[in-house]
Amino acid sequence: MLLNTKFLRPTSDPRAVRRDRLSELLDPRSPKRLNLVIAPAGFGKTTLVAHWCSRTPSATAWLSLDEHDDESRRFWQYLIGAFEHSGLAGVEDCRKQLGHNSVDAVTAAITGLINILSADGTPWNLVLDDFHFIRGNEIQRQFAYFIDYLPPGITVTIASRTEPPLPLARWRVRRWVQDIHPGLLAFSEEECRAFFHDTMGLNIPEEEVRSICRRTEGWVAAMQLSALSGGVQPSPGKGATATNLKSAHLDVDERHISDYVLAEVLDQQSEEVSRFLLDTACCPRLCASLCDAIRGANDSQQQLQQLLTQNLFLIPLDTHNEWFRYHDLFRDALLQRIGQRDPERASRLRQKTVEWLLDHAHVQEAIAQIVHHQDWPRLANVLAEHGNNLIHGGYHLPVLDWIQALPDEFVKESPQLQMLRVWGLFFANRVDTLEPLLLSLEDLLDRQVADSHPDAEGALGLQSEISLIRSYLARTRSDDKNASDLTRQVLKDIDHTQIPLKSVTYYGLGLDYFGKGDLADAEEALQSAVRYGQVERKPSTVLSSGGLLAWIQYNRGDIEMALDTCTEVRRWVDQHYADPSQPRLISCWQNSALTEIYRERNEPQLAATHLAPLLEHVRGGTEAGQHVVIQYVRGHLAFSEGRFQEAIEVLEDAADMGRRRRDHIVFEPPASSALLARCFLATGHPEKARACLGSPDDDRFTNPLNREQNLISIARVKVALDQPGEAQEILSKLIPAAERSAHNRHLVEILLVYAEALDCQNRRQEAQEMLNRAIIKAADAGFMRLFAEESPRLRALLLDLPLLKAPGSWNTNLVTMLREQANAKSEPSDAASPTPVIKTNAEAAPLQEPLSHREKQVLTLINEGHANKEIAATMEVAPTTVKAHIRNLYGKLGVGRRTEALARARDLGLLDS
């Protein structure tokens, strides 16, 4: 149950100062999506936003957050509840989605809320007060996704004491953010007068009101400075009044506070506090450990707590009082002071700050300081030491920018920096620029070896990296032999170098095997890539390798295993490389695999959730191979949902890109033309379908998966053109190879189309046998949506199939999906066929065949929550043996999922309730 008082907007105080100029900034306007009201406690954030809400005509959802809301499901329950409390209809399913115990339940709920807001079409304001209580990276990432995909007309307002770790820089560039910081919250002269006279009821003379406003320029922080220096005192009998303030000028326009006002503050502090302020001003962020290190002391935590208590412009960056920063204007003034009075000490403190940041893995912050002070020799050394890890951590674009900032002489004679530039361009998908850079680098290495350069031994180690890059370039030229030879040579040499390359090398090996259709060997190589990537701390390689591994597992029919792979890889990356202020690191392969998995499981909303981030890469320009993969899965989702024209446009783009940029793609992407042909068949254009496929003897595909996909589509066209015998001939040759290579998804499709070809020849019994084979194989793998994508005739045959009338939720879901599709399109269906019913506990039918001892053991271990690998280890058998036991177990229980198996077993008394 949700606490309704959290949805209540504070009542506006009629005595509060009307701040129309700020209210106008908060008002919705395109393309703004977010109001960010950030200031310390007591700056009037809530008062301002509540007053604005009272006068805005748009519907407003208000949520007051507290420390208990820093949990993902609770946060989104309350956020959705705020909309529901304010009258937004249709969000019940979103709340129910949050009750599901699945990895993507929250993402599905967020996507559902976005879709409801889009369908609602009316302007909404969402206010989140006290957002500083939300600290979890997971919520920040989810909230960033929410903002990224908000429909027009929705404005979110955040009131917080600290700036949230969201991708604000990216949003500001897009003009999505309206910042209201303490400087904007400063009072105008009129507001200052209203505050003292009306709100506070103080009898301050008009002249002194103007004096306070003029001398502080209405800036709240400067007024605090004046108060610290004794500028405002209460007047006897009249309440607080302003006494004479010493003459001062604040050069706020130049974002510096005058030396005079600084002296008023520093002179009134103890020498110890003043020294601390000046010594720590060089730190972009402060924590006790950093301050202790640069000061050579051990009392920094106490000093920070004292500054916080005194309100000396120290802004907390978390709610644990561990990290802080000075107000920018205050810090600028401190830096100006120490730079003028003791420049040598200021320089030493800067160097110590950079050293601490590097020693404590805050590499990017350290580099930012180095670049700001243009310390080019230091930048070259830091990049040579840390650049490789930054690139493989997903920061290849900043590394390229930093290398570009270096004077030419630092890069020209440094093999390490040149290699970094090559890797940066490689991960930026600018492979067409690499060849001349590699040649130049090889020339430099040859000269250094010939000249016995001190770095000659290290330079030789870079040869493996060059060979690895050249192996990827060979793949773009379809030179598979050279690519394979180079990769294997790197694997031989790699143990003799100090450079962590195993993960990237095994990823290349996995691509090679995948291109040949050797899925088992590809899986093994990619599993090694993931393992070494975790050891080498290379999250981008882990994501790409795990994503391609999941893609292969999906095509082999191991959907649950593919989903587990994606989940485990994502969890590792988020655990070790979570930075919500940066765009979330994603992989084309992983998000594409997840899109296909959820589309196939008939969960299109979740599929669209994983597709959405990829579309930004298509719009912004991405590597040609990734472009084709993204457009392929996008087209497949549109095809599954019956949006055929959209699918045709997207797939034509994918096929065109694949043809034009074939020399720039390091792998053979999915056969877009095969799926395009299915779209033409679905829209009644078999001739167009035939035209885009080529002949059965077409040798343009080197990947067996793509060749199979193309031939299956050719067989479909043959059936549509009333040539079932020719279709049967094509398909009969595909079955043995698909079975041998465990291409299980294609095998199901082959059997389905084969059954339709037989039915076209009035061979109904043989057709049913083929359909039974397809059903058994698909149920074991968890395939679902592919049946709905087949022809109306084949779907009608499936609805007549006796095997689908057996108990089991997979059967039930499949029949329900096919019936709904038939009814929606007015296609012929067998209305007399009853929908299978799962019996309740009281009337559960007994098993036709009892469970074996091993099957009971597996069932018990499943009930205890063990994964397949853990079950295999416990039983001391191979994982494939466990899968066989589970398959038999599901068949006897008439179910298709673990949860269904456990529920059915409890109904039968095989497990305790």
mmCIF file with all atom_site columns, N, CA, C and O in Angstrom, residues 105-140:
data_model
loop_
_atom_site.group_PDB
_atom_site.id
_atom_site.type_symbol
_atom_site.label_atom_id
_atom_site.label_alt_id
_atom_site.label_comp_id
_atom_site.label_asym_id
_atom_site.label_entity_id
_atom_site.label_seq_id
_atom_site.pdbx_PDB_ins_code
_atom_site.Cartn_x
_atom_site.Cartn_y
_atom_site.Cartn_z
_atom_site.occupancy
_atom_site.B_iso_or_equiv
_atom_site.pdbx_formal_charge
_atom_site.auth_seq_id
_atom_site.auth_comp_id
_atom_site.auth_asym_id
_atom_site.auth_atom_id
_atom_site.pdbx_PDB_model_num
ATOM 1   N N  . ALA A 1 105 ? 11.401 -6.454 -15.234 1.00 0.00 ? 105 ALA A N  1
ATOM 2   C CA . ALA A 1 105 ? 10.061 -6.029 -14.835 1.00 0.00 ? 105 ALA A CA 1
ATOM 3   C C  . ALA A 1 105 ? 9.986  -4.514 -14.665 1.00 0.00 ? 105 ALA A C  1
ATOM 4   O O  . ALA A 1 105 ? 9.023  -3.872 -15.104 1.00 0.00 ? 105 ALA A O  1
ATOM 5   N N  . VAL A 1 106 ? 11.010 -3.916 -14.046 1.00 0.00 ? 106 VAL A N  1
ATOM 6   C CA . VAL A 1 106 ? 11.000 -2.467 -13.838 1.00 0.00 ? 106 VAL A CA 1
ATOM 7   C C  . VAL A 1 106 ? 11.079 -1.745 -15.173 1.00 0.00 ? 106 VAL A C  1
ATOM 8   O O  . VAL A 1 106 ? 10.352 -0.770 -15.423 1.00 0.00 ? 106 VAL A O  1
ATOM 9   N N  . THR A 1 107 ? 11.957 -2.226 -16.045 1.00 0.00 ? 107 THR A N  1
ATOM 10  C CA . THR A 1 107 ? 12.087 -1.602 -17.367 1.00 0.00 ? 107 THR A CA 1
ATOM 11  C C  . THR A 1 107 ? 10.780 -1.680 -18.135 1.00 0.00 ? 107 THR A C  1
ATOM 12  O O  . THR A 1 107 ? 10.373 -0.719 -18.798 1.00 0.00 ? 107 THR A O  1
ATOM 13  N N  . ALA A 1 108 ? 10.090 -2.814 -18.021 1.00 0.00 ? 108 ALA A N  1
ATOM 14  C CA . ALA A 1 108 ? 8.801  -2.958 -18.700 1.00 0.00 ? 108 ALA A CA 1
ATOM 15  C C  . ALA A 1 108 ? 7.782  -1.977 -18.140 1.00 0.00 ? 108 ALA A C  1
ATOM 16  O O  . ALA A 1 108 ? 6.995  -1.378 -18.885 1.00 0.00 ? 108 ALA A O  1
ATOM 17  N N  . ALA A 1 109 ? 7.781  -1.793 -16.799 1.00 0.00 ? 109 ALA A N  1
ATOM 18  C CA . ALA A 1 109 ? 6.843  -0.854 -16.183 1.00 0.00 ? 109 ALA A CA 1
ATOM 19  C C  . ALA A 1 109 ? 7.119  0.577  -16.638 1.00 0.00 ? 109 ALA A C  1
ATOM 20  O O  . ALA A 1 109 ? 6.192  1.347  -16.914 1.00 0.00 ? 109 ALA A O  1
ATOM 21  N N  . ILE A 1 110 ? 8.405  0.945  -16.718 1.00 0.00 ? 110 ILE A N  1
ATOM 22  C CA . ILE A 1 110 ? 8.768  2.294  -17.163 1.00 0.00 ? 110 ILE A CA 1
ATOM 23  C C  . ILE A 1 110 ? 8.327  2.496  -18.612 1.00 0.00 ? 110 ILE A C  1
ATOM 24  O O  . ILE A 1 110 ? 7.748  3.535  -18.967 1.00 0.00 ? 110 ILE A O  1
ATOM 25  N N  . THR A 1 111 ? 8.604  1.506  -19.446 1.00 0.00 ? 111 THR A N  1
ATOM 26  C CA . THR A 1 111 ? 8.198  1.601  -20.842 1.00 0.00 ? 111 THR A CA 1
ATOM 27  C C  . THR A 1 111 ? 6.689  1.721  -20.959 1.00 0.00 ? 111 THR A C  1
ATOM 28  O O  . THR A 1 111 ? 6.170  2.514  -21.756 1.00 0.00 ? 111 THR A O  1
ATOM 29  N N  . GLY A 1 112 ? 5.970  0.941  -20.153 1.00 0.00 ? 112 GLY A N  1
ATOM 30  C CA . GLY A 1 112 ? 4.512  1.029  -20.171 1.00 0.00 ? 112 GLY A CA 1
ATOM 31  C C  . GLY A 1 112 ? 4.022  2.409  -19.775 1.00 0.00 ? 112 GLY A C  1
ATOM 32  O O  . GLY A 1 112 ? 3.094  2.953  -20.391 1.00 0.00 ? 112 GLY A O  1
ATOM 33  N N  . LEU A 1 113 ? 4.645  3.010  -18.750 1.00 0.00 ? 113 LEU A N  1
ATOM 34  C CA . LEU A 1 113 ? 4.253  4.360  -18.325 1.00 0.00 ? 113 LEU A CA 1
ATOM 35  C C  . LEU A 1 113 ? 4.509  5.369  -19.438 1.00 0.00 ? 113 LEU A C  1
ATOM 36  O O  . LEU A 1 113 ? 3.668  6.241  -19.707 1.00 0.00 ? 113 LEU A O  1
ATOM 37  N N  . ILE A 1 114 ? 5.657  5.253  -20.110 1.00 0.00 ? 114 ILE A N  1
ATOM 38  C CA . ILE A 1 114 ? 5.968  6.165  -21.220 1.00 0.00 ? 114 ILE A CA 1
ATOM 39  C C  . ILE A 1 114 ? 4.920  6.028  -22.319 1.00 0.00 ? 114 ILE A C  1
ATOM 40  O O  . ILE A 1 114 ? 4.424  7.027  -22.871 1.00 0.00 ? 114 ILE A O  1
ATOM 41  N N  . ASN A 1 115 ? 4.553  4.792  -22.631 1.00 0.00 ? 115 ASN A N  1
ATOM 42  C CA . ASN A 1 115 ? 3.553  4.567  -23.684 1.00 0.00 ? 115 ASN A CA 1
ATOM 43  C C  . ASN A 1 115 ? 2.187  5.139  -23.285 1.00 0.00 ? 115 ASN A C  1
ATOM 44  O O  . ASN A 1 115 ? 1.471  5.698  -24.122 1.00 0.00 ? 115 ASN A O  1
ATOM 45  N N  . ILE A 1 116 ? 1.823  5.006  -22.009 1.00 0.00 ? 116 ILE A N  1
ATOM 46  C CA . ILE A 1 116 ? 0.532  5.542  -21.535 1.00 0.00 ? 116 ILE A CA 1
ATOM 47  C C  . ILE A 1 116 ? 0.534  7.065  -21.628 1.00 0.00 ? 116 ILE A C  1
ATOM 48  O O  . ILE A 1 116 ? -0.441 7.675  -22.074 1.00 0.00 ? 116 ILE A O  1
ATOM 49  N N  . LEU A 1 117 ? 1.649  7.689  -21.209 1.00 0.00 ? 117 LEU A N  1
ATOM 50  C CA . LEU A 1 117 ? 1.737  9.146  -21.300 1.00 0.00 ? 117 LEU A CA 1
ATOM 51  C C  . LEU A 1 117 ? 1.666  9.607  -22.756 1.00 0.00 ? 117 LEU A C  1
ATOM 52  O O  . LEU A 1 117 ? 1.052  10.622 -23.071 1.00 0.00 ? 117 LEU A O  1
ATOM 53  N N  . SER A 1 118 ? 2.289  8.827  -23.648 1.00 0.00 ? 118 SER A N  1
ATOM 54  C CA . SER A 1 118 ? 2.250  9.172  -25.068 1.00 0.00 ? 118 SER A CA 1
ATOM 55  C C  . SER A 1 118 ? 0.838  9.050  -25.620 1.00 0.00 ? 118 SER A C  1
ATOM 56  O O  . SER A 1 118 ? 0.352  9.924  -26.354 1.00 0.00 ? 118 SER A O  1
ATOM 57  N N  . ALA A 1 119 ? 0.146  7.951  -25.259 1.00 0.00 ? 119 ALA A N  1
ATOM 58  C CA . ALA A 1 119 ? -1.225 7.752  -25.731 1.00 0.00 ? 119 ALA A CA 1
ATOM 59  C C  . ALA A 1 119 ? -2.183 8.769  -25.118 1.00 0.00 ? 119 ALA A C  1
ATOM 60  O O  . ALA A 1 119 ? -3.146 9.195  -25.762 1.00 0.00 ? 119 ALA A O  1
ATOM 61  N N  . ASP A 1 120 ? -1.918 9.177  -23.868 1.00 0.00 ? 120 ASP A N  1
ATOM 62  C CA . ASP A 1 120 ? -2.785 10.143 -23.194 1.00 0.00 ? 120 ASP A CA 1
ATOM 63  C C  . ASP A 1 120 ? -2.796 11.473 -23.938 1.00 0.00 ? 120 ASP A C  1
ATOM 64  O O  . ASP A 1 120 ? -3.846 12.104 -24.087 1.00 0.00 ? 120 ASP A O  1
ATOM 65  N N  . GLY A 1 121 ? -1.616 11.896 -24.389 1.00 0.00 ? 121 GLY A N  1
ATOM 66  C CA . GLY A 1 121 ? -1.531 13.057 -25.266 1.00 0.00 ? 121 GLY A CA 1
ATOM 67  C C  . GLY A 1 121 ? -1.745 14.402 -24.599 1.00 0.00 ? 121 GLY A C  1
ATOM 68  O O  . GLY A 1 121 ? -1.720 15.432 -25.282 1.00 0.00 ? 121 GLY A O  1
ATOM 69  N N  . THR A 1 122 ? -1.968 14.449 -23.276 1.00 0.00 ? 122 THR A N  1
ATOM 70  C CA . THR A 1 122 ? -2.186 15.730 -22.595 1.00 0.00 ? 122 THR A CA 1
ATOM 71  C C  . THR A 1 122 ? -0.922 16.131 -21.849 1.00 0.00 ? 122 THR A C  1
ATOM 72  O O  . THR A 1 122 ? -0.138 15.272 -21.438 1.00 0.00 ? 122 THR A O  1
ATOM 73  N N  . PRO A 1 123 ? -0.693 17.428 -21.659 1.00 0.00 ? 123 PRO A N  1
ATOM 74  C CA . PRO A 1 123 ? 0.505  17.875 -20.937 1.00 0.00 ? 123 PRO A CA 1
ATOM 75  C C  . PRO A 1 123 ? 0.468  17.444 -19.469 1.00 0.00 ? 123 PRO A C  1
ATOM 76  O O  . PRO A 1 123 ? -0.580 17.499 -18.824 1.00 0.00 ? 123 PRO A O  1
ATOM 77  N N  . TRP A 1 124 ? 1.608  17.030 -18.970 1.00 0.00 ? 124 TRP A N  1
ATOM 78  C CA . TRP A 1 124 ? 1.732  16.635 -17.566 1.00 0.00 ? 124 TRP A CA 1
ATOM 79  C C  . TRP A 1 124 ? 3.003  17.251 -16.991 1.00 0.00 ? 124 TRP A C  1
ATOM 80  O O  . TRP A 1 124 ? 4.025  17.357 -17.682 1.00 0.00 ? 124 TRP A O  1
ATOM 81  N N  . ASN A 1 125 ? 2.937  17.632 -15.708 1.00 0.00 ? 125 ASN A N  1
ATOM 82  C CA . ASN A 1 125 ? 4.112  18.001 -14.936 1.00 0.00 ? 125 ASN A CA 1
ATOM 83  C C  . ASN A 1 125 ? 4.326  16.957 -13.853 1.00 0.00 ? 125 ASN A C  1
ATOM 84  O O  . ASN A 1 125 ? 3.378  16.601 -13.143 1.00 0.00 ? 125 ASN A O  1
ATOM 85  N N  . LEU A 1 126 ? 5.539  16.463 -13.752 1.00 0.00 ? 126 LEU A N  1
ATOM 86  C CA . LEU A 1 126 ? 5.903  15.542 -12.678 1.00 0.00 ? 126 LEU A CA 1
ATOM 87  C C  . LEU A 1 126 ? 6.943  16.231 -11.808 1.00 0.00 ? 126 LEU A C  1
ATOM 88  O O  . LEU A 1 126 ? 7.984  16.655 -12.307 1.00 0.00 ? 126 LEU A O  1
ATOM 89  N N  . VAL A 1 127 ? 6.662  16.350 -10.524 1.00 0.00 ? 127 VAL A N  1
ATOM 90  C CA . VAL A 1 127 ? 7.590  16.979 -9.585  1.00 0.00 ? 127 VAL A CA 1
ATOM 91  C C  . VAL A 1 127 ? 8.113  15.921 -8.625  1.00 0.00 ? 127 VAL A C  1
ATOM 92  O O  . VAL A 1 127 ? 7.326  15.196 -8.000  1.00 0.00 ? 127 VAL A O  1
ATOM 93  N N  . LEU A 1 128 ? 9.424  15.850 -8.500  1.00 0.00 ? 128 LEU A N  1
ATOM 94  C CA . LEU A 1 128 ? 10.077 14.934 -7.563  1.00 0.00 ? 128 LEU A CA 1
ATOM 95  C C  . LEU A 1 128 ? 10.852 15.789 -6.563  1.00 0.00 ? 128 LEU A C  1
ATOM 96  O O  . LEU A 1 128 ? 11.910 16.337 -6.887  1.00 0.00 ? 128 LEU A O  1
ATOM 97  N N  . ASP A 1 129 ? 10.312 15.914 -5.362  1.00 0.00 ? 129 ASP A N  1
ATOM 98  C CA . ASP A 1 129 ? 10.929 16.761 -4.342  1.00 0.00 ? 129 ASP A CA 1
ATOM 99  C C  . ASP A 1 129 ? 11.884 15.928 -3.481  1.00 0.00 ? 129 ASP A C  1
ATOM 100 O O  . ASP A 1 129 ? 11.638 14.752 -3.210  1.00 0.00 ? 129 ASP A O  1
ATOM 101 N N  . ASP A 1 130 ? 12.988 16.556 -3.078  1.00 0.00 ? 130 ASP A N  1
ATOM 102 C CA . ASP A 1 130 ? 14.026 15.892 -2.264  1.00 0.00 ? 130 ASP A CA 1
ATOM 103 C C  . ASP A 1 130 ? 14.644 14.707 -3.002  1.00 0.00 ? 130 ASP A C  1
ATOM 104 O O  . ASP A 1 130 ? 14.827 13.612 -2.443  1.00 0.00 ? 130 ASP A O  1
ATOM 105 N N  . PHE A 1 131 ? 14.994 14.920 -4.258  1.00 0.00 ? 131 PHE A N  1
ATOM 106 C CA . PHE A 1 131 ? 15.555 13.854 -5.090  1.00 0.00 ? 131 PHE A CA 1
ATOM 107 C C  . PHE A 1 131 ? 16.934 13.410 -4.581  1.00 0.00 ? 131 PHE A C  1
ATOM 108 O O  . PHE A 1 131 ? 17.429 12.354 -4.983  1.00 0.00 ? 131 PHE A O  1
ATOM 109 N N  . HIS A 1 132 ? 17.558 14.213 -3.705  1.00 0.00 ? 132 HIS A N  1
ATOM 110 C CA . HIS A 1 132 ? 18.882 13.839 -3.200  1.00 0.00 ? 132 HIS A CA 1
ATOM 111 C C  . HIS A 1 132 ? 18.840 12.558 -2.374  1.00 0.00 ? 132 HIS A C  1
ATOM 112 O O  . HIS A 1 132 ? 19.891 11.954 -2.112  1.00 0.00 ? 132 HIS A O  1
ATOM 113 N N  . PHE A 1 133 ? 17.648 12.113 -1.966  1.00 0.00 ? 133 PHE A N  1
ATOM 114 C CA . PHE A 1 133 ? 17.559 10.837 -1.249  1.00 0.00 ? 133 PHE A CA 1
ATOM 115 C C  . PHE A 1 133 ? 17.779 9.647  -2.183  1.00 0.00 ? 133 PHE A C  1
ATOM 116 O O  . PHE A 1 133 ? 17.990 8.525  -1.717  1.00 0.00 ? 133 PHE A O  1
ATOM 117 N N  . ILE A 1 134 ? 17.694 9.871  -3.477  1.00 0.00 ? 134 ILE A N  1
ATOM 118 C CA . ILE A 1 134 ? 17.861 8.772  -4.442  1.00 0.00 ? 134 ILE A CA 1
ATOM 119 C C  . ILE A 1 134 ? 19.329 8.687  -4.815  1.00 0.00 ? 134 ILE A C  1
ATOM 120 O O  . ILE A 1 134 ? 19.857 9.519  -5.556  1.00 0.00 ? 134 ILE A O  1
ATOM 121 N N  . ARG A 1 135 ? 19.991 7.645  -4.300  1.00 0.00 ? 135 ARG A N  1
ATOM 122 C CA . ARG A 1 135 ? 21.429 7.510  -4.486  1.00 0.00 ? 135 ARG A CA 1
ATOM 123 C C  . ARG A 1 135 ? 21.802 6.329  -5.386  1.00 0.00 ? 135 ARG A C  1
ATOM 124 O O  . ARG A 1 135 ? 22.891 6.280  -5.923  1.00 0.00 ? 135 ARG A O  1
ATOM 125 N N  . GLY A 1 136 ? 20.910 5.350  -5.508  1.00 0.00 ? 136 GLY A N  1
ATOM 126 C CA . GLY A 1 136 ? 21.261 4.109  -6.209  1.00 0.00 ? 136 GLY A CA 1
ATOM 127 C C  . GLY A 1 136 ? 21.510 4.322  -7.694  1.00 0.00 ? 136 GLY A C  1
ATOM 128 O O  . GLY A 1 136 ? 20.741 4.982  -8.385  1.00 0.00 ? 136 GLY A O  1
ATOM 129 N N  . ASN A 1 137 ? 22.602 3.751  -8.179  1.00 0.00 ? 137 ASN A N  1
ATOM 130 C CA . ASN A 1 137 ? 22.947 3.865  -9.597  1.00 0.00 ? 137 ASN A CA 1
ATOM 131 C C  . ASN A 1 137 ? 21.878 3.250  -10.491 1.00 0.00 ? 137 ASN A C  1
ATOM 132 O O  . ASN A 1 137 ? 21.603 3.741  -11.589 1.00 0.00 ? 137 ASN A O  1
ATOM 133 N N  . GLU A 1 138 ? 21.278 2.148  -10.017 1.00 0.00 ? 138 GLU A N  1
ATOM 134 C CA . GLU A 1 138 ? 20.276 1.468  -10.833 1.00 0.00 ? 138 GLU A CA 1
ATOM 135 C C  . GLU A 1 138 ? 19.085 2.386  -11.098 1.00 0.00 ? 138 GLU A C  1
ATOM 136 O O  . GLU A 1 138 ? 18.605 2.495  -12.232 1.00 0.00 ? 138 GLU A O  1
ATOM 137 N N  . ILE A 1 139 ? 18.614 3.078  -10.050 1.00 0.00 ? 139 ILE A N  1
ATOM 138 C CA . ILE A 1 139 ? 17.480 3.989  -10.236 1.00 0.00 ? 139 ILE A CA 1
ATOM 139 C C  . ILE A 1 139 ? 17.880 5.140  -11.149 1.00 0.00 ? 139 ILE A C  1
ATOM 140 O O  . ILE A 1 139 ? 17.113 5.559  -12.019 1.00 0.00 ? 139 ILE A O  1
ATOM 141 N N  . GLN A 1 140 ? 19.084 5.662  -10.981 1.00 0.00 ? 140 GLN A N  1
ATOM 142 C CA . GLN A 1 140 ? 19.531 6.783  -11.817 1.00 0.00 ? 140 GLN A CA 1
ATOM 143 C C  . GLN A 1 140 ? 19.555 6.382  -13.289 1.00 0.00 ? 140 GLN A C  1
ATOM 144 O O  . GLN A 1 140 ? 19.141 7.144  -14.166 1.00 0.00 ? 140 GLN A O  1
#
